[in-house]
Coordinates of C-alpha atoms in Angstrom, one line a residue:
M235 CA 0.0 0.0 0.0
T236 CA 2.8 2.4 0.9
V237 CA 4.5 1.7 -2.4
A238 CA 1.3 2.6 -4.3
I239 CA 0.7 5.8 -2.4
V240 CA 4.3 7.0 -2.8
L241 CA 4.3 6.2 -6.6
L242 CA 0.9 7.9 -6.9
A243 CA 2.3 11.0 -5.2
L244 CA 5.4 11.0 -7.3
F245 CA 3.7 10.7 -10.7
G246 CA 0.8 12.9 -9.6
S247 CA 3.3 15.6 -8.7
A248 CA 5.0 15.1 -12.1
W249 CA 1.7 15.7 -13.8
L250 CA 1.0 18.8 -11.8
L251 CA 4.5 20.0 -12.6
A252 CA 3.9 19.5 -16.3
V253 CA 0.6 21.5 -16.1
I254 CA 2.3 24.3 -14.3
E255 CA 5.2 24.2 -16.8
G256 CA 2.8 24.5 -19.7
W257 CA 1.0 27.4 -17.9
I258 CA 4.2 29.2 -17.5
T259 CA 5.3 28.6 -21.1
T260 CA 2.1 29.3 -22.9
G261 CA 0.1 31.4 -20.5
R262 CA -2.8 28.9 -20.7
L263 CA -3.8 26.6 -17.8
S264 CA -4.7 23.2 -19.3
P265 CA -4.8 20.3 -16.8
A266 CA -5.4 17.8 -19.7
A267 CA -2.4 19.1 -21.8
P268 CA 0.1 16.6 -20.4
L269 CA -2.3 13.7 -21.1
Y270 CA -2.8 14.9 -24.7
S271 CA 0.9 15.4 -25.2
G272 CA 1.6 11.9 -23.9
L273 CA -1.0 10.4 -26.1
A274 CA 0.4 12.3 -29.1
H275 CA 3.9 10.9 -28.4
L276 CA 2.5 7.4 -28.1
G277 CA 0.7 7.7 -31.4
R278 CA 3.8 8.9 -33.3
E279 CA 6.3 6.7 -35.0
S280 CA 9.3 5.9 -32.7
I281 CA 12.2 6.4 -35.1
V282 CA 15.5 4.6 -34.5
P283 CA 18.7 6.4 -35.7
R284 CA 20.7 4.9 -38.6
S285 CA 23.5 3.3 -36.5
P286 CA 22.7 3.5 -32.8
D287 CA 24.2 1.7 -29.9
R288 CA 20.9 -0.1 -29.4
V289 CA 21.4 -1.1 -25.8
F290 CA 22.4 2.4 -24.6
F291 CA 19.7 4.0 -26.8
E292 CA 16.9 1.9 -25.5
A293 CA 18.0 1.7 -21.8
A294 CA 18.8 5.4 -21.2
P295 CA 15.2 6.7 -20.8
V296 CA 14.2 3.7 -18.6
L297 CA 17.4 4.1 -16.4
L298 CA 16.6 7.8 -15.8
M299 CA 13.1 6.9 -14.7
V300 CA 14.4 4.1 -12.4
V301 CA 16.9 6.4 -10.8
A302 CA 14.2 9.0 -10.0
V303 CA 11.9 6.3 -8.5
L304 CA 14.7 4.7 -6.5
G305 CA 15.6 8.1 -5.0
M306 CA 12.0 8.7 -4.0
A307 CA 11.8 5.3 -2.4
V308 CA 13.8 6.4 0.6
L309 CA 12.2 9.8 1.1
P310 CA 9.5 10.0 3.7
L311 CA 6.2 11.8 3.0
A312 CA 5.1 11.2 6.6
P313 CA 6.6 9.4 9.7
D314 CA 5.0 6.1 8.6
L315 CA 4.8 6.8 4.9
V316 CA 8.2 5.8 3.3
I317 CA 8.9 2.8 1.2
A318 CA 12.3 2.0 2.7
D319 CA 13.6 3.9 5.7
L320 CA 17.2 2.8 5.3
G321 CA 19.9 3.4 7.9
T322 CA 22.0 4.9 5.1
G323 CA 19.2 6.8 3.4
G324 CA 21.2 10.0 3.0
L325 CA 24.0 8.1 1.2
F326 CA 21.5 6.1 -0.8
I327 CA 20.1 9.3 -2.3
N328 CA 23.5 10.4 -3.4
A329 CA 24.4 6.9 -4.8
A330 CA 21.1 6.7 -6.7
L331 CA 21.4 10.2 -8.2
A332 CA 24.9 9.4 -9.4
Y333 CA 23.3 7.2 -12.1
V334 CA 21.6 10.2 -13.6
L335 CA 25.0 10.9 -15.2
V336 CA 25.1 7.3 -16.6
A337 CA 21.6 7.6 -18.1
V338 CA 22.4 11.0 -19.7
I339 CA 25.7 9.8 -21.1
M340 CA 23.9 6.7 -22.5
A341 CA 21.3 9.0 -24.1
G342 CA 24.0 11.0 -25.7
W343 CA 26.1 8.1 -26.9
G344 CA 23.4 5.7 -27.9
P345 CA 21.9 7.5 -31.0
D346 CA 25.4 8.1 -32.5
G347 CA 24.4 11.7 -33.3
A348 CA 26.8 14.7 -32.9
Y349 CA 24.4 17.0 -31.0
A350 CA 23.3 14.2 -28.6
M351 CA 26.9 13.2 -27.9
I352 CA 27.9 16.8 -27.2
G353 CA 25.0 17.1 -24.8
G354 CA 26.0 14.0 -23.0
W355 CA 29.6 15.1 -22.5
R356 CA 28.4 18.5 -21.4
F357 CA 26.5 16.8 -18.6
L358 CA 29.7 15.1 -17.5
G359 CA 31.3 18.6 -17.2
Q360 CA 28.3 19.7 -15.1
L361 CA 28.7 16.6 -12.9
I362 CA 32.3 17.5 -12.1
A363 CA 31.1 20.9 -11.1
Y364 CA 28.1 20.1 -8.9
S365 CA 28.9 16.6 -7.4
M366 CA 30.7 17.9 -4.3
L367 CA 27.9 20.4 -3.7
I368 CA 25.5 17.5 -3.4
V369 CA 27.7 15.5 -1.0
M370 CA 29.0 18.3 1.3
P371 CA 25.6 19.8 2.2
I372 CA 24.3 16.3 2.9
T373 CA 27.2 15.9 5.3
A374 CA 26.2 19.0 7.3
V375 CA 22.5 17.9 7.4
A376 CA 23.6 14.4 8.7
M377 CA 25.8 16.1 11.3
R378 CA 22.9 17.9 12.9
A379 CA 20.6 14.9 12.8
E380 CA 23.5 12.6 14.0
S381 CA 22.1 10.1 11.6
L382 CA 21.8 9.3 7.9
V383 CA 18.2 8.0 8.3
N384 CA 16.0 10.3 6.4
T385 CA 13.1 10.2 9.0
A386 CA 15.7 11.1 11.7
I387 CA 16.9 14.0 9.5
V388 CA 13.3 15.4 9.3
G389 CA 12.9 14.7 13.1
S390 CA 15.9 16.9 13.8
Q391 CA 14.1 19.8 12.3
E392 CA 11.0 19.7 14.5
S393 CA 12.0 22.9 16.3
L394 CA 14.0 24.6 13.6
W395 CA 14.1 23.8 9.9
N396 CA 17.5 23.4 8.3
I397 CA 16.8 26.2 5.8
V398 CA 17.2 28.5 8.9
Y399 CA 19.8 26.5 10.7
Q400 CA 22.1 26.2 7.7
P401 CA 20.9 28.5 5.0
L402 CA 24.2 28.4 3.1
G403 CA 23.9 24.6 2.7
F404 CA 20.4 25.1 1.4
V405 CA 21.5 27.5 -1.3
L406 CA 24.3 25.3 -2.4
F407 CA 22.2 22.2 -2.5
F408 CA 19.4 23.9 -4.4
I409 CA 21.8 25.1 -7.1
A410 CA 23.4 21.6 -7.3
A411 CA 19.9 20.1 -7.6
M412 CA 19.0 22.4 -10.5
A413 CA 22.3 21.4 -12.2
L414 CA 21.6 17.7 -11.6
S415 CA 18.1 18.0 -13.1
F416 CA 19.6 19.9 -16.1
R417 CA 17.0 22.6 -16.0
A418 CA 17.7 26.1 -17.1
P419 CA 20.1 27.8 -16.6
F420 CA 22.0 24.4 -16.4
D421 CA 20.3 22.9 -19.5
L422 CA 23.5 22.5 -21.5
P423 CA 22.8 18.8 -22.3
T424 CA 19.6 19.8 -24.1
A425 CA 20.2 23.4 -25.1
E426 CA 17.4 23.9 -27.6
G427 CA 19.0 26.9 -29.3
E428 CA 22.4 25.4 -29.7
L429 CA 22.0 21.6 -29.9
G430 CA 18.4 21.3 -31.2
G431 CA 17.5 19.3 -28.1
G432 CA 20.8 17.6 -27.4
V433 CA 20.3 14.3 -25.6
D434 CA 16.6 14.5 -26.4
A435 CA 17.1 15.2 -30.1
E436 CA 17.2 11.7 -31.4
Y437 CA 14.3 10.3 -29.4
T438 CA 10.7 10.2 -30.7
G439 CA 7.4 8.6 -30.0
V440 CA 7.1 6.4 -26.8
R441 CA 10.9 6.7 -26.1
L442 CA 10.6 10.5 -26.0
A443 CA 7.5 10.3 -23.8
V444 CA 9.4 8.1 -21.3
L445 CA 12.4 10.4 -21.3
R446 CA 10.3 13.5 -20.7
L447 CA 8.3 11.9 -17.9
A448 CA 11.6 10.7 -16.3
R449 CA 13.0 14.2 -16.4
L450 CA 9.9 15.6 -14.6
T451 CA 10.0 12.7 -12.1
L452 CA 13.6 13.5 -11.4
V453 CA 12.7 17.1 -10.7
V454 CA 10.1 16.0 -8.2
T455 CA 12.5 13.6 -6.5
L456 CA 15.1 16.4 -6.1
A457 CA 12.5 18.8 -4.8
S458 CA 11.4 16.1 -2.3
T459 CA 15.0 15.6 -1.3
T460 CA 15.3 19.4 -0.6
T461 CA 12.1 19.3 1.4
V462 CA 13.3 16.4 3.6
F463 CA 16.8 17.8 4.1
Y464 CA 16.0 21.6 4.6
L465 CA 12.3 22.3 4.8
G466 CA 11.2 20.2 7.7
G467 CA 9.7 17.4 5.7
W468 CA 6.2 16.7 6.9
Y469 CA 6.1 19.3 9.7
G470 CA 3.5 22.0 9.4
P471 CA 0.2 23.1 11.2
L472 CA -3.3 21.9 10.7
L473 CA -2.9 19.8 7.5
P474 CA -1.9 16.1 7.5
P475 CA 1.9 15.5 7.4
W476 CA 1.8 14.0 3.8
V477 CA 0.0 17.0 2.5
W478 CA 2.7 19.3 3.9
S479 CA 5.4 17.1 2.2
L480 CA 3.6 17.4 -1.1
V481 CA 3.0 21.1 -0.9
K482 CA 6.6 21.9 0.0
T483 CA 7.9 19.5 -2.8
L484 CA 5.7 21.2 -5.4
A485 CA 6.8 24.7 -4.2
V486 CA 10.5 23.7 -4.5
A487 CA 9.9 22.2 -7.9
V488 CA 8.1 25.2 -9.3
S489 CA 10.8 27.5 -7.8
M490 CA 13.4 25.5 -9.7
M491 CA 11.6 26.0 -12.9
L492 CA 10.9 29.7 -12.3
A493 CA 14.5 30.5 -11.3
G494 CA 15.8 29.2 -14.5
R495 CA 13.6 31.4 -16.7
Y496 CA 15.3 34.6 -15.6
L497 CA 18.9 33.5 -15.7
P498 CA 21.2 33.1 -18.8
R499 CA 22.5 29.6 -19.6
I500 CA 25.8 28.9 -17.9
R501 CA 28.7 27.3 -19.8
E502 CA 30.1 24.1 -18.2
A503 CA 33.6 25.7 -17.9
D504 CA 32.2 28.7 -16.0
L505 CA 30.1 26.4 -13.8
M506 CA 33.1 24.2 -12.9
R507 CA 35.2 27.3 -12.1
W508 CA 32.5 28.8 -9.9
C509 CA 31.7 25.6 -8.1
W510 CA 35.3 24.6 -7.4
V511 CA 36.7 28.1 -6.6
L512 CA 33.6 29.4 -4.7
G513 CA 31.1 26.6 -4.1
I514 CA 33.3 24.0 -2.4
P515 CA 35.0 26.5 0.0
L516 CA 31.5 27.8 1.0
A517 CA 30.4 24.2 1.5
L518 CA 33.3 23.7 3.8
V519 CA 32.4 26.9 5.7
N520 CA 28.9 25.6 6.1
I521 CA 30.2 22.3 7.6
I522 CA 32.4 24.2 10.0
I523 CA 29.5 26.6 11.0
V524 CA 27.2 23.6 11.6
G525 CA 29.8 21.8 13.7
L526 CA 30.4 24.9 15.8
L527 CA 26.6 25.4 16.3
I528 CA 26.3 21.7 17.4
L529 CA 29.0 22.2 20.0
V530 CA 27.7 25.6 21.3
V531 CA 23.9 24.9 21.0
P532 CA 23.4 21.1 21.3

């Protein structure tokens, strides 16, 4: 039952996100638009490139979807509403999200197309930039909770959310999450204006439908991760705990989409320089500050 509820919440949130994305892009609110778009993709011919690496080409969209679902499996919507409350839940999230790179590289390599391949390698550049900014803020979050169990991490925020306790960590993690989901301004792997869709370019029909659903699902999983680590998870007044988790998750996901609309695309070289020269030192400062706060204010 828990598995069904969590999957329903995940894909329901992805549908809502698609509706909001369409509203932001076209100015028209159409709840049925994602359904029509999905059916249109399913009705189109699913073209296979001339000389693909068939295994990579077929497996990439599915792997991206599996990664997003696996990440969500260890994130609690409520104290008793989590598929697997692992003792190493914080590490599991990081390990699962590492396979986003594998899926995107496969999507770039598989079709044997120039634009797709460039998009895949661009994402590798982004990974080198943002990877430490995923791991180091999680370290500070686990320090405060004295645990890697995700329900314990939420429990540690009952009196004060981590977005207040360690705001620097929140900002760094939020930026890294946007880069990991390759949303604007970190959309170099797709880059409509430069690469004609990049890693998406060679996919059509049902394969493109799965790939786009996987990307939306990944955004929801990353937004839920931000909610669990920094926004107090299920804590909130009046409403049931799972409702608060979903409301916060959707708010983070929408803010990730809106933030990218007003920022220029960032080159992978610039992103690497800023993350390594500025981001990692700031992440170290965040860990030191959290350590001092734990010693001074247990």
